[in-house]
Amino acid sequence: MATSDSQSDTTDNLTRLEKAQIPEDLKEETGVDIVPTSDLEASAGSRTSDDEVPDPFLVDWDGPKDPNSPMNWSNTKKARQLIAMGFNSFLSPDANLEAEIRPLSSSMFAPGEADVLAEFNSSNTMLGSFVVSIFLLGYSVGPLLIAPLAEIYGRLPAYHICNSLFLVFMIACAVSQTLPQLLVFRFLAGVAGSCPVALGSGTAVDLIRKEKRAGVMAIWALGPIMGPVVGPLAGSFVCANIGWRWVFWILTIAAGVMLVTTFLCYRETYAPVLLERKALALRKETGNEQYRSKFDRNLPRKQVFYMACVRPLKLLFLSPIVLCMTVFGGISYGYLYLMFTTITAIFEEVYHWPSEMTGLAYLGFGVGCVSGLIVTGQVANKVAVKHSAQGRFLPESRLGPIVVSCWLLPIGLFWYGWSAEKHIHWIMPLIGTAIFGCGLMSLFLCINTYLVESYIQFAASVTAANAVMRSLLGAFLPLAGPSMYETLGLGWGNSLLAFIALAFCFVAVLLKMYGGKIRTHPRFQLDL
């Protein structure tokens, strides 16, 4: 009997030892509930059991406190990069296109869009809307190119090259002589401008531990979301007073400042690239070609490039978790632009605001976004700290806020649509957009953090998959807006959107409950 108890204790001890040796990334992928000794991102290297001989030529960080690991950089160095990244993500995204050319209802155009069509002798309203949407089409193509290249060559070259090209294409937009030229250059600007959205989550993962990651990602996410709010506010004055071309020149000046700032502040943060550089230095120093990064799969370069290129598409279409989350986020993002197709017309025609002041109507959405940012960031960080301390942190820990905040989307849509339909005081539709903005910001943040926690080593690829779906739906859904609102009206048109959002709210609850089982199911494990 004593022998049996002894064997049982030995087995338990071995089981605990084996679990303790599972790296953090595998723990999060498999769902093993153990108390983490450290983050994957700051791990001291590959742990081995006592009977295994470590590979002396496998290059890793020099312990968990290696100062060369981005996770261990000083707070000042991290803050410098993150603040610059926030500016980068605010300027480059589709925020600026809403500033210069705002889509309206089918009955009228915004000053900027009308000026563009008049200058190029066009009366095609579909082309007017496409001038807006084509930037987002660039956003759907860019991440598929940028994310794979960044995971091979590093995030830093991708940032610098794309920011430089963004500046060039902004100038090209400003001097366009025909409408096709403007469309092409705006598309290329969208491709280059998608870089901070494609790589921002990955950069945050490189630098910040999971207990504080949600708050940092919330600040980064504010750029892509708040841009469409600040854009119309500034664009309504610029287009009405000095013309649509000056919007591009102002953006060019800002892009130049951004380019200089990022060259001064950005450093490479992607661990596989940094460790490969370390291995290369050791090979040169010692003359021994056996040194290799711990992330090196020992595959031909051509195969590595192919795998990197198809990785975002595999994640998007072969992972049910990624597909559900990206579709939910993409539809919600499309709702944002559908809502924006009516805001200007409502406040000009119903509430008789002058065209220069209609940009203020977007402030309700901005207030909601900031509120969602603050609340969701704080709640998500507290949950991460609590679950980590209890040894049960999983990617699904990031979905807590979404179970509550997702209901704000249909509520905001109902509120905004019917208050505008019934011509209630102007503050009421603004409150509706604020409620919607709060829910959208929380949703945006939870989806991003959940996806990067689920595929932490390939954060850029999974973020690219998310950006592609979001940009495609954001580009095409608004094209249906004018005809939908003309047929159904503002009340029932927004109600239709709200009912669809309600269905996705139940999907979010189910993913919170069963997402872990689906994510770790052997059938859905991908060879990335």
PDB file of C-alpha atoms in Angstrom, residues 96-97 100-101 116 131 135 167 169-176 182 185-186 189 238 243-255:
ATOM      1  CA  ASN A  96      -7.904  60.576 -43.200  1.00  0.00           C
ATOM      2  CA  LEU A  97     -10.041  59.590 -46.152  1.00  0.00           C
ATOM      3  CA  GLU A 100     -11.240  64.731 -47.133  1.00  0.00           C
ATOM      4  CA  ILE A 101     -14.268  63.181 -48.826  1.00  0.00           C
ATOM      5  CA  VAL A 116     -13.793  66.311 -56.468  1.00  0.00           C
ATOM      6  CA  VAL A 131     -13.272  57.298 -53.935  1.00  0.00           C
ATOM      7  CA  PHE A 135      -8.714  53.332 -49.671  1.00  0.00           C
ATOM      8  CA  LEU A 167       4.129  59.953 -47.954  1.00  0.00           C
ATOM      9  CA  PHE A 169       1.249  58.497 -52.482  1.00  0.00           C
ATOM     10  CA  MET A 170      -0.235  61.333 -50.438  1.00  0.00           C
ATOM     11  CA  ILE A 171       1.694  63.765 -52.626  1.00  0.00           C
ATOM     12  CA  ALA A 172       0.500  61.896 -55.711  1.00  0.00           C
ATOM     13  CA  CYS A 173      -3.128  62.221 -54.547  1.00  0.00           C
ATOM     14  CA  ALA A 174      -2.685  65.941 -54.012  1.00  0.00           C
ATOM     15  CA  VAL A 175      -1.454  66.508 -57.569  1.00  0.00           C
ATOM     16  CA  SER A 176      -3.780  64.043 -59.355  1.00  0.00           C
ATOM     17  CA  LEU A 182      -6.836  59.793 -57.747  1.00  0.00           C
ATOM     18  CA  PHE A 185      -3.060  56.630 -55.799  1.00  0.00           C
ATOM     19  CA  ARG A 186      -5.629  56.366 -53.022  1.00  0.00           C
ATOM     20  CA  ALA A 189      -1.913  54.880 -50.201  1.00  0.00           C
ATOM     21  CA  VAL A 238     -10.725  72.388 -44.894  1.00  0.00           C
ATOM     22  CA  GLY A 243     -10.417  72.915 -51.148  1.00  0.00           C
ATOM     23  CA  TRP A 244     -10.054  69.150 -51.138  1.00  0.00           C
ATOM     24  CA  ARG A 245      -6.466  69.142 -52.432  1.00  0.00           C
ATOM     25  CA  TRP A 246      -5.290  70.899 -49.292  1.00  0.00           C
ATOM     26  CA  VAL A 247      -6.489  67.953 -47.244  1.00  0.00           C
ATOM     27  CA  PHE A 248      -3.876  65.844 -49.009  1.00  0.00           C
ATOM     28  CA  TRP A 249      -1.202  68.511 -48.573  1.00  0.00           C
ATOM     29  CA  ILE A 250      -1.956  68.726 -44.839  1.00  0.00           C
ATOM     30  CA  LEU A 251      -1.749  64.956 -44.623  1.00  0.00           C
ATOM     31  CA  THR A 252       1.522  65.040 -46.551  1.00  0.00           C
ATOM     32  CA  ILE A 253       3.021  67.430 -44.008  1.00  0.00           C
ATOM     33  CA  ALA A 254       1.795  65.243 -41.154  1.00  0.00           C
ATOM     34  CA  ALA A 255       3.127  62.101 -42.904  1.00  0.00           C
TER      35      ALA A 255
END
